[in-house]
PDB file of C-alpha atoms in Angstrom:
ATOM      1  CA  MET A   1     114.291 112.533 125.665  1.00 74.00           C
ATOM      2  CA  VAL A   2     112.750 109.304 124.318  1.00 82.00           C
ATOM      3  CA  ASN A   3     114.507 106.445 122.565  1.00 91.00           C
ATOM      4  CA  THR A   4     112.064 104.685 120.383  1.00 91.00           C
ATOM      5  CA  ILE A   5     108.524 105.675 119.204  1.00 89.00           C
ATOM      6  CA  SER A   6     107.274 102.772 117.064  1.00 90.00           C
ATOM      7  CA  ARG A   7     103.894 102.510 115.679  1.00 90.00           C
ATOM      8  CA  MET A   8     102.077 105.369 117.423  1.00 87.00           C
ATOM      9  CA  ASN A   9      99.027 106.982 116.341  1.00 94.00           C
ATOM     10  CA  LEU A  10      98.337 110.543 117.490  1.00 87.00           C
ATOM     11  CA  TYR A  11      95.017 112.313 116.830  1.00 90.00           C
ATOM     12  CA  THR A  12      94.200 115.945 117.519  1.00 91.00           C
ATOM     13  CA  ASN A  13      90.490 116.504 116.491  1.00 90.00           C
ATOM     14  CA  LEU A  14      88.734 119.433 116.829  1.00 87.00           C
ATOM     15  CA  LYS A  15      85.052 119.203 114.967  1.00 89.00           C
ATOM     16  CA  LYS A  16      81.814 121.306 115.084  1.00 86.00           C
ATOM     17  CA  VAL A  17      83.229 124.394 116.547  1.00 81.00           C
ATOM     18  CA  ASN A  18      81.918 127.844 115.858  1.00 91.00           C
ATOM     19  CA  THR A  19      84.893 129.834 116.583  1.00 90.00           C
ATOM     20  CA  ILE A  20      88.746 129.556 117.445  1.00 87.00           C
ATOM     21  CA  SER A  21      90.327 132.723 118.089  1.00 90.00           C
ATOM     22  CA  ARG A  22      93.905 133.345 119.291  1.00 91.00           C
ATOM     23  CA  MET A  23      94.709 129.690 119.839  1.00 89.00           C
ATOM     24  CA  ASN A  24      98.383 128.101 120.022  1.00 94.00           C
ATOM     25  CA  LEU A  25      98.747 124.192 119.361  1.00 91.00           C
ATOM     26  CA  TYR A  26     102.091 122.823 119.802  1.00 93.00           C
ATOM     27  CA  ILE A  27     103.197 119.263 118.922  1.00 93.00           C
ATOM     28  CA  ASN A  28     106.745 118.727 119.911  1.00 93.00           C
ATOM     29  CA  LEU A  29     108.801 115.510 119.735  1.00 92.00           C
ATOM     30  CA  LYS A  30     112.318 116.386 120.738  1.00 93.00           C
ATOM     31  CA  MET A  31     115.515 114.376 121.313  1.00 92.00           C
ATOM     32  CA  VAL A  32     114.060 110.959 120.209  1.00 91.00           C
ATOM     33  CA  ASN A  33     116.411 108.177 118.735  1.00 94.00           C
ATOM     34  CA  THR A  34     114.009 106.464 116.290  1.00 94.00           C
ATOM     35  CA  ILE A  35     110.391 107.243 115.183  1.00 93.00           C
ATOM     36  CA  SER A  36     108.867 104.303 113.177  1.00 94.00           C
ATOM     37  CA  ARG A  37     105.587 104.044 111.537  1.00 93.00           C
ATOM     38  CA  MET A  38     104.051 106.756 113.431  1.00 93.00           C
ATOM     39  CA  ASN A  39     100.738 108.485 112.121  1.00 96.00           C
ATOM     40  CA  LEU A  40      99.899 112.046 113.464  1.00 93.00           C
ATOM     41  CA  TYR A  41      96.616 113.368 112.509  1.00 94.00           C
ATOM     42  CA  ILE A  42      95.627 117.196 112.845  1.00 93.00           C
ATOM     43  CA  ASN A  43      92.012 117.488 111.976  1.00 94.00           C
ATOM     44  CA  LEU A  44      90.007 120.833 112.165  1.00 90.00           C
ATOM     45  CA  LYS A  45      86.558 120.111 110.826  1.00 92.00           C
ATOM     46  CA  MET A  46      83.455 122.062 110.391  1.00 91.00           C
ATOM     47  CA  PHE A  47      84.433 125.508 111.844  1.00 84.00           C
ATOM     48  CA  ASN A  48      82.830 128.858 111.115  1.00 94.00           C
ATOM     49  CA  THR A  49      85.818 131.054 112.009  1.00 93.00           C
ATOM     50  CA  ILE A  50      89.370 130.212 112.848  1.00 91.00           C
ATOM     51  CA  SER A  51      91.337 133.534 113.588  1.00 93.00           C
ATOM     52  CA  ARG A  52      94.800 134.104 114.868  1.00 93.00           C
ATOM     53  CA  MET A  53      95.569 130.480 115.430  1.00 92.00           C
ATOM     54  CA  ASN A  54      99.058 129.058 115.385  1.00 96.00           C
ATOM     55  CA  LEU A  55      99.831 125.679 115.077  1.00 93.00           C
ATOM     56  CA  TYR A  56     103.526 124.164 115.528  1.00 95.00           C
ATOM     57  CA  THR A  57     104.391 120.458 114.724  1.00 95.00           C
ATOM     58  CA  ASN A  58     108.205 120.317 115.890  1.00 95.00           C
ATOM     59  CA  LEU A  59     110.524 117.214 115.550  1.00 93.00           C
ATOM     60  CA  LYS A  60     113.875 118.286 116.693  1.00 95.00           C
ATOM     61  CA  MET A  61     117.125 116.343 117.419  1.00 94.00           C
ATOM     62  CA  VAL A  62     115.798 113.090 115.991  1.00 94.00           C
ATOM     63  CA  ASN A  63     118.283 110.261 114.840  1.00 96.00           C
ATOM     64  CA  THR A  64     115.849 108.492 112.551  1.00 95.00           C
ATOM     65  CA  ILE A  65     112.352 108.942 111.090  1.00 94.00           C
ATOM     66  CA  SER A  66     110.979 106.089 109.067  1.00 95.00           C
ATOM     67  CA  ARG A  67     107.533 105.517 107.297  1.00 94.00           C
ATOM     68  CA  MET A  68     105.846 108.510 109.351  1.00 95.00           C
ATOM     69  CA  ASN A  69     102.605 109.962 108.066  1.00 96.00           C
ATOM     70  CA  LEU A  70     101.789 113.474 109.176  1.00 94.00           C
ATOM     71  CA  TYR A  71      98.247 114.744 108.333  1.00 96.00           C
ATOM     72  CA  THR A  72      96.984 118.454 108.988  1.00 95.00           C
ATOM     73  CA  ASN A  73      93.452 118.538 107.610  1.00 95.00           C
ATOM     74  CA  LEU A  74      91.298 121.685 107.534  1.00 93.00           C
ATOM     75  CA  LYS A  75      87.973 120.638 105.864  1.00 94.00           C
ATOM     76  CA  MET A  76      84.520 122.646 105.892  1.00 94.00           C
ATOM     77  CA  VAL A  77      85.650 125.949 107.230  1.00 93.00           C
ATOM     78  CA  ASN A  78      83.902 129.214 106.604  1.00 95.00           C
ATOM     79  CA  THR A  79      86.868 131.490 107.295  1.00 94.00           C
ATOM     80  CA  ILE A  80      90.487 131.179 107.990  1.00 93.00           C
ATOM     81  CA  SER A  81      92.202 134.568 109.109  1.00 94.00           C
ATOM     82  CA  ARG A  82      95.787 135.383 110.333  1.00 94.00           C
ATOM     83  CA  MET A  83      96.577 131.637 110.862  1.00 94.00           C
ATOM     84  CA  ASN A  84     100.238 130.488 111.162  1.00 96.00           C
ATOM     85  CA  LEU A  85     101.087 126.755 110.666  1.00 95.00           C
ATOM     86  CA  TYR A  86     104.340 125.728 111.091  1.00 96.00           C
ATOM     87  CA  ILE A  87     106.092 122.173 110.384  1.00 95.00           C
ATOM     88  CA  ILE A  88     109.562 121.904 111.459  1.00 96.00           C
ATOM     89  CA  LEU A  89     111.989 119.041 111.386  1.00 94.00           C
ATOM     90  CA  LYS A  90     115.385 120.150 112.539  1.00 96.00           C
ATOM     91  CA  MET A  91     118.577 118.355 113.298  1.00 96.00           C
ATOM     92  CA  VAL A  92     117.586 114.839 111.823  1.00 95.00           C
ATOM     93  CA  ASN A  93     119.967 112.451 110.580  1.00 96.00           C
ATOM     94  CA  THR A  94     117.619 110.182 108.472  1.00 96.00           C
ATOM     95  CA  ILE A  95     114.182 110.785 107.112  1.00 94.00           C
ATOM     96  CA  SER A  96     112.960 107.592 105.110  1.00 95.00           C
ATOM     97  CA  ARG A  97     109.621 107.039 103.457  1.00 94.00           C
ATOM     98  CA  MET A  98     107.846 109.980 105.284  1.00 95.00           C
ATOM     99  CA  ASN A  99     104.458 111.444 103.953  1.00 97.00           C
ATOM    100  CA  LEU A 100     103.343 115.026 104.922  1.00 96.00           C
ATOM    101  CA  TYR A 101      99.975 115.775 103.807  1.00 96.00           C
ATOM    102  CA  ILE A 102      98.317 119.494 104.155  1.00 96.00           C
ATOM    103  CA  ASN A 103      94.830 119.518 103.308  1.00 96.00           C
ATOM    104  CA  LEU A 104      92.396 122.613 103.209  1.00 94.00           C
ATOM    105  CA  LYS A 105      89.035 121.456 101.643  1.00 95.00           C
ATOM    106  CA  ILE A 106      85.732 123.183 101.264  1.00 95.00           C
ATOM    107  CA  VAL A 107      87.070 126.538 102.698  1.00 94.00           C
ATOM    108  CA  ASN A 108      85.234 129.806 102.009  1.00 96.00           C
ATOM    109  CA  THR A 109      87.861 132.552 102.614  1.00 95.00           C
ATOM    110  CA  ILE A 110      91.629 132.151 103.431  1.00 93.00           C
ATOM    111  CA  SER A 111      93.034 135.480 104.542  1.00 94.00           C
ATOM    112  CA  ARG A 112      96.773 136.356 105.564  1.00 94.00           C
ATOM    113  CA  MET A 113      97.643 132.645 106.184  1.00 95.00           C
ATOM    114  CA  ASN A 114     101.121 131.694 106.735  1.00 96.00           C
ATOM    115  CA  LEU A 115     102.170 128.142 106.036  1.00 96.00           C
ATOM    116  CA  TYR A 116     105.870 127.331 106.740  1.00 96.00           C
ATOM    117  CA  ILE A 117     107.325 123.822 106.164  1.00 96.00           C
ATOM    118  CA  ILE A 118     110.891 123.816 107.223  1.00 96.00           C
ATOM    119  CA  LEU A 119     113.417 120.832 106.855  1.00 95.00           C
ATOM    120  CA  LYS A 120     116.884 122.294 108.398  1.00 96.00           C
ATOM    121  CA  MET A 121     120.205 120.405 109.081  1.00 96.00           C
ATOM    122  CA  VAL A 122     118.931 116.929 107.783  1.00 95.00           C
ATOM    123  CA  ASN A 123     121.570 114.439 106.721  1.00 96.00           C
ATOM    124  CA  THR A 124     119.716 112.200 104.500  1.00 95.00           C
ATOM    125  CA  LEU A 125     116.153 112.361 102.992  1.00 94.00           C
ATOM    126  CA  SER A 126     114.811 109.525 101.214  1.00 95.00           C
ATOM    127  CA  ARG A 127     111.481 108.847  99.497  1.00 95.00           C
ATOM    128  CA  MET A 128     109.686 111.717 101.228  1.00 96.00           C
ATOM    129  CA  ASN A 129     106.141 112.746  99.782  1.00 97.00           C
ATOM    130  CA  LEU A 130     104.850 116.299 100.671  1.00 96.00           C
ATOM    131  CA  TYR A 131     101.353 117.092  99.464  1.00 96.00           C
ATOM    132  CA  ILE A 132      99.818 120.563  99.711  1.00 96.00           C
ATOM    133  CA  ASN A 133      96.321 120.407  98.623  1.00 96.00           C
ATOM    134  CA  LEU A 134      93.666 123.376  98.365  1.00 94.00           C
ATOM    135  CA  LYS A 135      90.591 122.204  96.949  1.00 95.00           C
ATOM    136  CA  ILE A 136      87.135 123.760  96.549  1.00 95.00           C
ATOM    137  CA  VAL A 137      88.218 127.375  98.131  1.00 94.00           C
ATOM    138  CA  ASN A 138      86.195 130.359  97.293  1.00 96.00           C
ATOM    139  CA  THR A 139      88.712 133.282  98.038  1.00 95.00           C
ATOM    140  CA  ILE A 140      92.712 132.921  98.855  1.00 93.00           C
ATOM    141  CA  SER A 141      93.931 136.477  99.847  1.00 94.00           C
ATOM    142  CA  ARG A 142      97.470 137.246 101.082  1.00 93.00           C
ATOM    143  CA  MET A 143      98.546 134.025 101.829  1.00 95.00           C
ATOM    144  CA  ASN A 144     102.274 132.947 102.005  1.00 96.00           C
ATOM    145  CA  LEU A 145     103.597 129.349 101.621  1.00 96.00           C
ATOM    146  CA  TYR A 146     107.298 128.689 102.302  1.00 96.00           C
ATOM    147  CA  ILE A 147     108.900 125.212 101.772  1.00 96.00           C
ATOM    148  CA  ILE A 148     112.542 125.473 103.112  1.00 96.00           C
ATOM    149  CA  LEU A 149     114.982 122.694 102.566  1.00 95.00           C
ATOM    150  CA  GLN A 150     118.168 124.025 104.315  1.00 96.00           C
ATOM    151  CA  MET A 151     121.391 122.358 105.103  1.00 96.00           C
ATOM    152  CA  VAL A 152     120.389 118.967 103.743  1.00 95.00           C
ATOM    153  CA  ASN A 153     123.250 116.388 102.574  1.00 96.00           C
ATOM    154  CA  THR A 154     121.185 114.092 100.342  1.00 96.00           C
ATOM    155  CA  ILE A 155     117.774 114.382  98.847  1.00 95.00           C
ATOM    156  CA  SER A 156     116.710 111.282  97.291  1.00 96.00           C
ATOM    157  CA  ARG A 157     113.662 110.334  95.321  1.00 94.00           C
ATOM    158  CA  MET A 158     111.271 113.174  96.995  1.00 96.00           C
ATOM    159  CA  ASN A 159     108.004 114.218  95.524  1.00 97.00           C
ATOM    160  CA  LEU A 160     106.479 117.664  96.174  1.00 96.00           C
ATOM    161  CA  TYR A 161     102.932 118.228  95.227  1.00 97.00           C
ATOM    162  CA  ILE A 162     101.344 121.810  95.358  1.00 96.00           C
ATOM    163  CA  ILE A 163      97.771 121.785  94.362  1.00 96.00           C
ATOM    164  CA  LEU A 164      95.289 124.453  94.066  1.00 95.00           C
ATOM    165  CA  LYS A 165      92.262 123.092  92.480  1.00 95.00           C
ATOM    166  CA  MET A 166      88.561 124.698  91.947  1.00 96.00           C
ATOM    167  CA  VAL A 167      89.487 128.168  93.603  1.00 95.00           C
ATOM    168  CA  ASP A 168      87.504 131.175  92.598  1.00 96.00           C
ATOM    169  CA  THR A 169      90.025 133.917  93.360  1.00 95.00           C
ATOM    170  CA  ILE A 170      93.529 133.887  94.310  1.00 94.00           C
ATOM    171  CA  SER A 171      94.900 137.241  95.181  1.00 94.00           C
ATOM    172  CA  ARG A 172      98.296 138.246  96.523  1.00 94.00           C
ATOM    173  CA  LEU A 173      99.480 134.737  97.093  1.00 95.00           C
ATOM    174  CA  ASN A 174     103.226 134.234  97.577  1.00 97.00           C
ATOM    175  CA  LEU A 175     104.611 130.709  97.109  1.00 96.00           C
ATOM    176  CA  TYR A 176     108.512 130.256  98.088  1.00 97.00           C
ATOM    177  CA  ILE A 177     110.170 126.868  97.372  1.00 96.00           C
ATOM    178  CA  ILE A 178     113.724 127.024  98.494  1.00 96.00           C
ATOM    179  CA  LEU A 179     116.257 124.524  98.638  1.00 95.00           C
ATOM    180  CA  GLN A 180     119.626 125.940  99.949  1.00 96.00           C
ATOM    181  CA  MET A 181     122.947 124.401 101.247  1.00 96.00           C
ATOM    182  CA  VAL A 182     122.238 120.932  99.524  1.00 96.00           C
ATOM    183  CA  ASN A 183     125.071 118.489  98.604  1.00 96.00           C
ATOM    184  CA  THR A 184     123.127 116.124  96.298  1.00 95.00           C
ATOM    185  CA  LEU A 185     119.669 116.385  94.977  1.00 95.00           C
ATOM    186  CA  SER A 186     118.569 113.138  92.852  1.00 95.00           C
ATOM    187  CA  ARG A 187     115.275 112.359  91.532  1.00 95.00           C
ATOM    188  CA  LEU A 188     113.219 115.235  92.990  1.00 95.00           C
ATOM    189  CA  ASN A 189     109.874 115.827  91.454  1.00 97.00           C
ATOM    190  CA  LEU A 190     108.082 118.940  91.967  1.00 96.00           C
ATOM    191  CA  TYR A 191     104.615 119.691  90.951  1.00 97.00           C
ATOM    192  CA  ILE A 192     102.867 122.823  91.073  1.00 96.00           C
ATOM    193  CA  ILE A 193      99.335 122.446  89.637  1.00 96.00           C
ATOM    194  CA  LEU A 194      96.549 125.120  89.608  1.00 94.00           C
ATOM    195  CA  GLN A 195      93.533 123.765  88.235  1.00 95.00           C
ATOM    196  CA  MET A 196      90.037 125.320  87.568  1.00 96.00           C
ATOM    197  CA  VAL A 197      90.810 128.640  88.905  1.00 95.00           C
ATOM    198  CA  ASP A 198      88.625 131.890  87.794  1.00 96.00           C
ATOM    199  CA  THR A 199      91.031 134.712  88.649  1.00 95.00           C
ATOM    200  CA  ILE A 200      94.957 134.669  89.681  1.00 94.00           C
ATOM    201  CA  SER A 201      95.968 138.206  90.546  1.00 94.00           C
ATOM    202  CA  ARG A 202      99.233 139.241  91.953  1.00 93.00           C
ATOM    203  CA  MET A 203     100.788 135.975  92.634  1.00 95.00           C
ATOM    204  CA  ASN A 204     104.463 135.385  92.975  1.00 96.00           C
ATOM    205  CA  LEU A 205     105.967 132.060  92.809  1.00 96.00           C
ATOM    206  CA  TYR A 206     109.730 131.822  93.570  1.00 96.00           C
ATOM    207  CA  ILE A 207     111.597 128.502  93.057  1.00 96.00           C
ATOM    208  CA  ILE A 208     115.319 129.037  94.412  1.00 96.00           C
ATOM    209  CA  LEU A 209     118.009 126.396  94.371  1.00 95.00           C
ATOM    210  CA  GLN A 210     120.999 128.021  95.996  1.00 95.00           C
ATOM    211  CA  MET A 211     124.353 126.550  96.950  1.00 96.00           C
ATOM    212  CA  VAL A 212     123.518 122.986  95.714  1.00 95.00           C
ATOM    213  CA  ASN A 213     126.419 120.649  94.577  1.00 96.00           C
ATOM    214  CA  THR A 214     125.052 118.283  92.320  1.00 95.00           C
ATOM    215  CA  ILE A 215     121.337 117.981  90.736  1.00 95.00           C
ATOM    216  CA  SER A 216     120.487 114.753  89.090  1.00 95.00           C
ATOM    217  CA  ARG A 217     117.165 113.682  87.464  1.00 94.00           C
ATOM    218  CA  MET A 218     115.086 116.495  88.799  1.00 96.00           C
ATOM    219  CA  ASN A 219     111.764 117.273  87.117  1.00 97.00           C
ATOM    220  CA  LEU A 220     109.837 120.665  87.654  1.00 96.00           C
ATOM    221  CA  TYR A 221     106.173 120.615  86.512  1.00 96.00           C
ATOM    222  CA  ILE A 222     104.246 123.992  86.614  1.00 95.00           C
ATOM    223  CA  ASN A 223     100.822 123.468  85.351  1.00 96.00           C
ATOM    224  CA  LEU A 224      97.881 126.063  84.771  1.00 94.00           C
ATOM    225  CA  LYS A 225      95.050 124.474  83.485  1.00 94.00           C
ATOM    226  CA  MET A 226      91.503 125.820  82.929  1.00 95.00           C
ATOM    227  CA  VAL A 227      92.247 129.338  84.440  1.00 95.00           C
ATOM    228  CA  ASN A 228      90.079 132.387  83.251  1.00 96.00           C
ATOM    229  CA  THR A 229      92.117 135.126  84.166  1.00 95.00           C
ATOM    230  CA  ILE A 230      95.823 135.533  85.273  1.00 94.00           C
ATOM    231  CA  SER A 231      96.807 139.116  86.072  1.00 93.00           C
ATOM    232  CA  ARG A 232     100.093 140.569  87.500  1.00 92.00           C
ATOM    233  CA  MET A 233     101.741 136.906  88.072  1.00 95.00           C
ATOM    234  CA  ASN A 234     105.401 136.663  88.525  1.00 96.00           C
ATOM    235  CA  LEU A 235     107.279 133.287  88.269  1.00 95.00           C
ATOM    236  CA  TYR A 236     111.052 133.001  89.460  1.00 96.00           C
ATOM    237  CA  ILE A 237     113.254 130.015  88.870  1.00 95.00           C
ATOM    238  CA  ILE A 238     116.584 130.889  90.274  1.00 95.00           C
ATOM    239  CA  LEU A 239     119.590 128.346  90.398  1.00 94.00           C
ATOM    240  CA  LYS A 240     122.505 130.078  91.989  1.00 93.00           C
ATOM    241  CA  MET A 241     125.951 128.535  93.057  1.00 94.00           C
ATOM    242  CA  VAL A 242     125.085 125.093  91.509  1.00 94.00           C
ATOM    243  CA  ASN A 243     128.112 122.787  90.713  1.00 95.00           C
ATOM    244  CA  THR A 244     126.528 120.013  88.441  1.00 94.00           C
ATOM    245  CA  ILE A 245     122.938 119.767  86.723  1.00 93.00           C
ATOM    246  CA  SER A 246     122.248 116.502  85.033  1.00 94.00           C
ATOM    247  CA  ARG A 247     118.994 115.363  83.551  1.00 93.00           C
ATOM    248  CA  MET A 248     116.804 118.282  84.742  1.00 94.00           C
ATOM    249  CA  ASN A 249     113.653 118.850  82.952  1.00 96.00           C
ATOM    250  CA  LEU A 250     111.304 121.911  83.285  1.00 94.00           C
ATOM    251  CA  TYR A 251     107.682 122.062  82.096  1.00 95.00           C
ATOM    252  CA  ILE A 252     105.614 124.950  82.104  1.00 93.00           C
ATOM    253  CA  ILE A 253     102.107 124.358  80.838  1.00 94.00           C
ATOM    254  CA  LEU A 254      99.423 126.924  80.374  1.00 92.00           C
ATOM    255  CA  GLN A 255      96.193 125.003  79.047  1.00 93.00           C
ATOM    256  CA  MET A 256      92.760 126.435  78.321  1.00 93.00           C
ATOM    257  CA  VAL A 257      93.528 129.817  79.894  1.00 93.00           C
ATOM    258  CA  ASN A 258      91.167 132.700  78.860  1.00 94.00           C
ATOM    259  CA  THR A 259      93.223 136.033  79.662  1.00 93.00           C
ATOM    260  CA  ILE A 260      96.905 136.368  80.586  1.00 92.00           C
ATOM    261  CA  SER A 261      97.708 140.065  81.586  1.00 92.00           C
ATOM    262  CA  ARG A 262     101.094 140.993  83.073  1.00 91.00           C
ATOM    263  CA  MET A 263     102.804 137.861  83.408  1.00 93.00           C
ATOM    264  CA  ASN A 264     106.608 137.561  84.050  1.00 95.00           C
ATOM    265  CA  LEU A 265     108.660 134.665  83.768  1.00 93.00           C
ATOM    266  CA  TYR A 266     112.252 134.742  85.197  1.00 93.00           C
ATOM    267  CA  ILE A 267     114.627 132.117  84.846  1.00 90.00           C
ATOM    268  CA  ASN A 268     118.205 132.705  85.905  1.00 89.00           C
TER     269      ASN A 268
END
């Protein structure tokens, strides 16, 4: 029950640790009137093994979030196994100019990791940038990534970047982008970029827009560039119960790909 948080910096740093096993980390901001120019850093750097760790970042019942930056960085980690990462913004009136960065860089193996980004019951979402970067990763196996925007009145000028770059093997990766029960979606740019990947096997990508009133000036880019082998990949783009679509552009680009086997593309 805090009225105003202004220009606050919060750092959670875990550095040069051998093993983290069964750790739960909760960052909760609840019943706050205004959050302005807050920077929140969660840094996990130079680890051997992260196993069964749960990390929750919850912002609930907040009136206004303005110019907030949230960084979740996992860098130079050997193995990430069965880690759950939740970023939840629930019952927020206005989110303006928020940047959210999730960076996994120089990681050997990611196995059975679940990443949830949930924005639920938000009135206005304006000029939000969401970056998910996985860079220089050897193996991604059985990873689930959920981006869910549910019960949002207005989304304006939002950019969402999902970038997997310099990855050796992607196996059984499920990526869900769900926008459900949204009134107005204006100037949303969604970028899904897989670049310099050796093998993509059994990957499912779901982009679901359901129960949306108006979609205006939306750009959706799916780029697969410099990929050696794509095997058993399913791409679903589903628009269900949408009233008006105006100026929507969909780009699917496959560039410098060696082998494509059993790839299915569904646009409904």
